[in-house]
CSV table of C-alpha atoms in Angstrom, one decimal:
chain,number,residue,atom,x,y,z
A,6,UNK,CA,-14.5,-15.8,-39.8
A,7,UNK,CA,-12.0,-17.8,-37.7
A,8,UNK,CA,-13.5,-20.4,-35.4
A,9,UNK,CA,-11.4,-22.2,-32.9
A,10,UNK,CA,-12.6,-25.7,-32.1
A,11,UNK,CA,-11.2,-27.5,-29.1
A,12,UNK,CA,-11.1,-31.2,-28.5
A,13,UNK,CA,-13.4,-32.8,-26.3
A,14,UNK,CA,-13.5,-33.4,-22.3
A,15,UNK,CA,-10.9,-35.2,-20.5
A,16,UNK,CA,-10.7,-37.2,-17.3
A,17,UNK,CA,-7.3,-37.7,-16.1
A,18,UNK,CA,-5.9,-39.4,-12.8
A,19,UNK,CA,-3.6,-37.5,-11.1
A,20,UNK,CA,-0.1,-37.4,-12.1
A,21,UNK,CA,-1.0,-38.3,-15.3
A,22,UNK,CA,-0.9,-35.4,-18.7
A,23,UNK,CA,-3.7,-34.1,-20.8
A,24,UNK,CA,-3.0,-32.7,-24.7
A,25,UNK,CA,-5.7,-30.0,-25.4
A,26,UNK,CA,-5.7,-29.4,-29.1
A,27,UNK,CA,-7.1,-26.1,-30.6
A,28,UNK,CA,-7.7,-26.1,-34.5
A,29,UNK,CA,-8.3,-23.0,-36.9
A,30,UNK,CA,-11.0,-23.7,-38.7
A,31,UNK,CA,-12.0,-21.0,-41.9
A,32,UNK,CA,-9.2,-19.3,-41.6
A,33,UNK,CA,-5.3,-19.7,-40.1
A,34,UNK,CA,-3.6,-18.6,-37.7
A,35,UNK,CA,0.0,-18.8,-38.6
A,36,UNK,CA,0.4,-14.9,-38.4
A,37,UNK,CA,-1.1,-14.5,-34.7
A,38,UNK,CA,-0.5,-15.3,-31.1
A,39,UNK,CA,-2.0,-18.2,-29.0
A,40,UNK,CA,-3.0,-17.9,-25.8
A,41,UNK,CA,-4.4,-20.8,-23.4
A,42,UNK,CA,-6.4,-19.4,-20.7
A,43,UNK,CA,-8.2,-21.9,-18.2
A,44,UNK,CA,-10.9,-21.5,-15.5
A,45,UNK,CA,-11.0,-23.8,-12.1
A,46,UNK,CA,-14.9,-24.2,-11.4
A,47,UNK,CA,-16.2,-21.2,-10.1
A,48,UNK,CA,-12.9,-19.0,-10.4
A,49,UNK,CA,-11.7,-16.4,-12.3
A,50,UNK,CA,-9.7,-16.4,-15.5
A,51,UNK,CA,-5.8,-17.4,-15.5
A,52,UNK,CA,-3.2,-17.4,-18.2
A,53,UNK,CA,-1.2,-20.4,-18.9
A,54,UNK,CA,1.1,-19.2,-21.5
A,55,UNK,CA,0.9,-18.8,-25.3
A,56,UNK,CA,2.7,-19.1,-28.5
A,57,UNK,CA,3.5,-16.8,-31.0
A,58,UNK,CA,3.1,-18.9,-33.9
A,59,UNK,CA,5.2,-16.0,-36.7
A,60,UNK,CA,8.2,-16.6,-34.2
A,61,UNK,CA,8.0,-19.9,-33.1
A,62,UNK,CA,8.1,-18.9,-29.9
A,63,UNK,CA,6.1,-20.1,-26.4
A,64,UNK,CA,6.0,-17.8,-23.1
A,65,UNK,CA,4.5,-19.4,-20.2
A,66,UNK,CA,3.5,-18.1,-16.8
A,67,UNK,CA,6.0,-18.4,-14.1
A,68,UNK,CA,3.1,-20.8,-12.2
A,69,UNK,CA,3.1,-23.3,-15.1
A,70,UNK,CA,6.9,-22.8,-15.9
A,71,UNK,CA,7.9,-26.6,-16.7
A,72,UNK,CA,5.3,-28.8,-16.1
A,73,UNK,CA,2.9,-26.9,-19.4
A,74,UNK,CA,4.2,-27.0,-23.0
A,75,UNK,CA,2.3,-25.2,-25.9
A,76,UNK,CA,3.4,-25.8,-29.5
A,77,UNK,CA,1.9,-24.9,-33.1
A,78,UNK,CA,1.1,-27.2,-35.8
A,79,UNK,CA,1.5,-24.3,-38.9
A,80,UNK,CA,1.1,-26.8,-41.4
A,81,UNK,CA,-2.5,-28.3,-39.8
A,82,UNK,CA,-3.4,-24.5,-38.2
A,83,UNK,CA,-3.7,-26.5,-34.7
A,84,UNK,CA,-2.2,-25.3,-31.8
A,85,UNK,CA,-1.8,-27.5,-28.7
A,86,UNK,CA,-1.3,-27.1,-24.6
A,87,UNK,CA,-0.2,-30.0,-22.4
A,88,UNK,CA,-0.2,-30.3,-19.1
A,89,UNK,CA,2.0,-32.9,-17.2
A,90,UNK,CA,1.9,-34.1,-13.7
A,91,UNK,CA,-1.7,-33.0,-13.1
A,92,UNK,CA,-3.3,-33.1,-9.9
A,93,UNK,CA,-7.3,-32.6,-8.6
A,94,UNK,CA,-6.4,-28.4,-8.5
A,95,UNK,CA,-6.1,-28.6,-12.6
A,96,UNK,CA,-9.5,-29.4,-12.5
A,97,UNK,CA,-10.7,-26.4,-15.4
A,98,UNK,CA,-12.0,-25.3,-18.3
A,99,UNK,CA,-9.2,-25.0,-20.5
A,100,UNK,CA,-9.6,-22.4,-23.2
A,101,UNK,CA,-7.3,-21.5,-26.3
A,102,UNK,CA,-8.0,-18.0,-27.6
A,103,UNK,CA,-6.3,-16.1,-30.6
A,104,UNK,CA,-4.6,-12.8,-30.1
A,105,UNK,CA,-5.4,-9.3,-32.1
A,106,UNK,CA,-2.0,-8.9,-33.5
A,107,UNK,CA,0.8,-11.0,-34.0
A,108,UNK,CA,2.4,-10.9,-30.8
A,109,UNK,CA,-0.4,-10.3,-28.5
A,110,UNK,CA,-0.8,-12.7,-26.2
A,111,UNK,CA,-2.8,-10.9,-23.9
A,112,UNK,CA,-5.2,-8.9,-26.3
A,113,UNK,CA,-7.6,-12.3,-27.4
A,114,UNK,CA,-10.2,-11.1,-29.8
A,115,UNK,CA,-11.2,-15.1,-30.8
A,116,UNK,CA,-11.8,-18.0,-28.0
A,117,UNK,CA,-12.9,-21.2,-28.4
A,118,UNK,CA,-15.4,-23.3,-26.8
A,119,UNK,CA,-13.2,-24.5,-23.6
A,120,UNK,CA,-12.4,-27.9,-22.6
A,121,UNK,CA,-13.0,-29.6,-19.9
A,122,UNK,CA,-10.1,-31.2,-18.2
A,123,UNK,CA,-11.2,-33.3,-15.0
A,124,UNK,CA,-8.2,-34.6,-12.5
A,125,UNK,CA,-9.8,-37.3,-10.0
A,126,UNK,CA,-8.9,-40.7,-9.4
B,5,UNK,CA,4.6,-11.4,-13.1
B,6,UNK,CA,2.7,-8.3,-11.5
B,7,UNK,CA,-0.7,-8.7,-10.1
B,8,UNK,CA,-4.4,-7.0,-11.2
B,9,UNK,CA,-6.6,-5.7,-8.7
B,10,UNK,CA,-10.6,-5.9,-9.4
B,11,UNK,CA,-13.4,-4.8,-6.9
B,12,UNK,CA,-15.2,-8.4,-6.9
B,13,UNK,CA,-18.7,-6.9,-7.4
B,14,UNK,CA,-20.2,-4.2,-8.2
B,15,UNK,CA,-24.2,-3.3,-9.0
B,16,UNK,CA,-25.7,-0.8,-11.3
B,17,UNK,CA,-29.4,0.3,-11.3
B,18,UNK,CA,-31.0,-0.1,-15.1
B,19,UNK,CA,-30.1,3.1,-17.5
B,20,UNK,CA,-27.0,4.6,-15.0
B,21,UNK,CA,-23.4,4.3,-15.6
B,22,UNK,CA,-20.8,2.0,-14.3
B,23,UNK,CA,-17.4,1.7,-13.6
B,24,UNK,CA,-15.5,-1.3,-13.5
B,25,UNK,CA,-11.6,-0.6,-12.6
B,26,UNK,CA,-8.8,-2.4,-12.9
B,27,UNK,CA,-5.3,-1.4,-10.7
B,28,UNK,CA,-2.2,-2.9,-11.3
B,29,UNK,CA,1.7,-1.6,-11.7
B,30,UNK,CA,1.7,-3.2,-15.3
B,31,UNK,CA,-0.8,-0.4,-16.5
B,32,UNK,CA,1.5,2.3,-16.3
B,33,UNK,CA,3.1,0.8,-19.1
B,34,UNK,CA,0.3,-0.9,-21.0
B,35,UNK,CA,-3.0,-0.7,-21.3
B,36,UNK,CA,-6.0,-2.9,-20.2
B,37,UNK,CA,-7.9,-5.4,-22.1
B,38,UNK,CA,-11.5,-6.4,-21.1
B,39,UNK,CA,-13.8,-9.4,-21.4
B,40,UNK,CA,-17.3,-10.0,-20.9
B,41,UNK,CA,-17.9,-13.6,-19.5
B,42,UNK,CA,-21.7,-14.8,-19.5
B,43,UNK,CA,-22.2,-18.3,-17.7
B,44,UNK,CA,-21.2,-21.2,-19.3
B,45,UNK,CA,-19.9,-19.2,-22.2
B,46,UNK,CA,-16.5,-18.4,-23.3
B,47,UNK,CA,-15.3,-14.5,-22.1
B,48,UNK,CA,-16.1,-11.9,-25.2
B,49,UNK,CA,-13.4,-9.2,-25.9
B,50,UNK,CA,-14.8,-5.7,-25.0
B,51,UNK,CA,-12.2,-3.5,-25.3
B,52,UNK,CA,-8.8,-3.3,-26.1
B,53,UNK,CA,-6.0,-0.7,-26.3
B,54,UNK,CA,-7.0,2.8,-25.4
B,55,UNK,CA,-10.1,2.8,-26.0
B,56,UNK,CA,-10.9,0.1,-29.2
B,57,UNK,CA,-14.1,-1.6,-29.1
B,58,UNK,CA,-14.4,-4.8,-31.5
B,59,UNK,CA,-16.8,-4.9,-34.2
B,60,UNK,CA,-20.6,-5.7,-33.0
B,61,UNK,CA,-19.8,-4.1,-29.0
B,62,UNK,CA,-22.1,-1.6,-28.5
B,63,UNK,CA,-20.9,1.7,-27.8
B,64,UNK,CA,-22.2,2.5,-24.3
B,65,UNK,CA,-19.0,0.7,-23.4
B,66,UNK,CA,-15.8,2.7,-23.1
B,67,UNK,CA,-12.3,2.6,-21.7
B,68,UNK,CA,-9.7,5.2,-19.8
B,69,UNK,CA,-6.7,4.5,-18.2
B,70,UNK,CA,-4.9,7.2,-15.3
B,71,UNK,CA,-1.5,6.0,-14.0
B,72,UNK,CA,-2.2,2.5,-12.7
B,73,UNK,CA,-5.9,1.7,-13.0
B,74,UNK,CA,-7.7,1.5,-16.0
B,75,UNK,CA,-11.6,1.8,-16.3
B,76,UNK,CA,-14.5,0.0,-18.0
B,77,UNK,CA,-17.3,2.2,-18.2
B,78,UNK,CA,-20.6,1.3,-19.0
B,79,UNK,CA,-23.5,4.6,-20.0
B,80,UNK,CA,-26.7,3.2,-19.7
B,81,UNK,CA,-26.3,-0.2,-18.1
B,82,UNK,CA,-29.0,-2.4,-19.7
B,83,UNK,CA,-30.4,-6.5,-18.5
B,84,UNK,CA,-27.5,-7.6,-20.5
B,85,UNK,CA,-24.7,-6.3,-19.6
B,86,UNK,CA,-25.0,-8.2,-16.4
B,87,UNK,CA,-21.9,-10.8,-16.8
B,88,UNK,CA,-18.7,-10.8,-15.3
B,89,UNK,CA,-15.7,-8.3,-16.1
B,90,UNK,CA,-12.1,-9.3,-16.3
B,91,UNK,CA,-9.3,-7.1,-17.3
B,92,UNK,CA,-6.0,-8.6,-18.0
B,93,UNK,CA,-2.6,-6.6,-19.5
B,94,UNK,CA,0.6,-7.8,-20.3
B,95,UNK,CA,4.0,-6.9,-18.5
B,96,UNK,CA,7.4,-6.0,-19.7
B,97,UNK,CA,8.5,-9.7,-20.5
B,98,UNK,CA,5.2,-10.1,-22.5
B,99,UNK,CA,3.8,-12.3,-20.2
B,100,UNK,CA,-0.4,-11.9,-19.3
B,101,UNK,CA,-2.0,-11.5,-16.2
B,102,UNK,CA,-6.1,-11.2,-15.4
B,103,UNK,CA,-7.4,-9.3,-12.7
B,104,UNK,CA,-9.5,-11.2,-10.5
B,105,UNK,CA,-12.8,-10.2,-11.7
B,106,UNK,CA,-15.8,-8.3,-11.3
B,107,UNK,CA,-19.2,-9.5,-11.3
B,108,UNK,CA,-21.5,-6.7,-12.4
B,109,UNK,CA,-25.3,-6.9,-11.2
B,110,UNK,CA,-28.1,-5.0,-12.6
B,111,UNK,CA,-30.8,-3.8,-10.7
């Protein structure tokens, strides 16, 4: 069974960038979707973007749209989000889930653990 | 991206049935996916397409979808269940949007 293991907790300045790495560990996930989904304290869910990792291709969310960049490591089965120019609303769990079929970014049957991402100065 | 509309809360006394809906434009064209978020845990997939439950979700849960709102149903609401409920869908670019969330109580 696929796990997805995310790195550990992170406490950035503002203006600064956070990497969140997401591995595939017993299994791969060069066939399927990526999705990074994060959480502020207390809110609801919200979608970043996500990668389809057969096409080599990222979508991101209009909100994030150039200042978020998700790529795929194939080789290593490791997908990664980063966030530039981060300020004390980023302040979330950050979660990387793995989509049912190929291209389905929204429909994420595996998630991993979350990372923390804290923005304070 | 269009936006998903979720009643915030909604209670359930132990044993009835409850539904959790989800309204947005995007439906008409696709359908709903659900999660089951516990505290401090990561949100569990609940239901997906029309009505496909993953392996190991018991089957007192269920989905429908009517023009622009799909439903979660749970028959027979048990201590468990109590979590929060977020749909989310996808729109005609393939980009995702979740609703805002319900948080079910059990009574």
């Amino acid at each position: 069974q696929v796990q997805l293991v995310q790195s550990g907790p992170e406490a950035k300045e503002p203006g600064s960038s956070v990497k969140v790495s997401c591995k595939a560990s017993g299994g791969t996930f060069s066939t399927y979707a990526i999705s990074w989904v994060r959480q502020a304290p207390g809110q609801g869910l919200e979608w970043m973007g996500g990668f389809n990792v057969m096409l080599d291709t990222p979508k991101y969310a209009q909100k994030f749209q150039g200042r978020v960049t998700i790529t795929a490591d194939r080789s290593t089965s490791t997908a990664y989000m980063e966030l530039s120019r981060l300020r004390s609303e980023d302040t979330a769990v950050y979660y990387c889930a793995r989509g049912v079929l190929p291209a389905a970014l929204h429909a994420l049957d595996i998630w991993g653990r979350g990372t923390l991402v804290t923005v304070s100065s | 991206s269009s936006e998903l509309t979720q009643d915030p809360a909604v209670s359930v006394a132990l044993g009835q049935t409850v539904r959790i809906t989800c309204q947005g434009d995007s439906l008409r064209g696709y359908y709903a996916t659900w999660y089951q978020q516990k505290p401090a845990q990561a949100p569990v997939l609940v239901m997906s397409g029309k009505n496909s439950r993953p392996s190991g979700i018991p089957d007192r849960f269920s989905g429908s979808s009517s023009g622009n709102v799909a439903s979660l149903t749970i028959t027979g609401a048990l201590a468990e269940d109590e979590a929060d409920y977020y749909c989310n869908s996808r729109d005609s670019s393939g980009l995702v949007v979740f609703g805002g969330g319900t948080k079910l109580t059990v009574l």
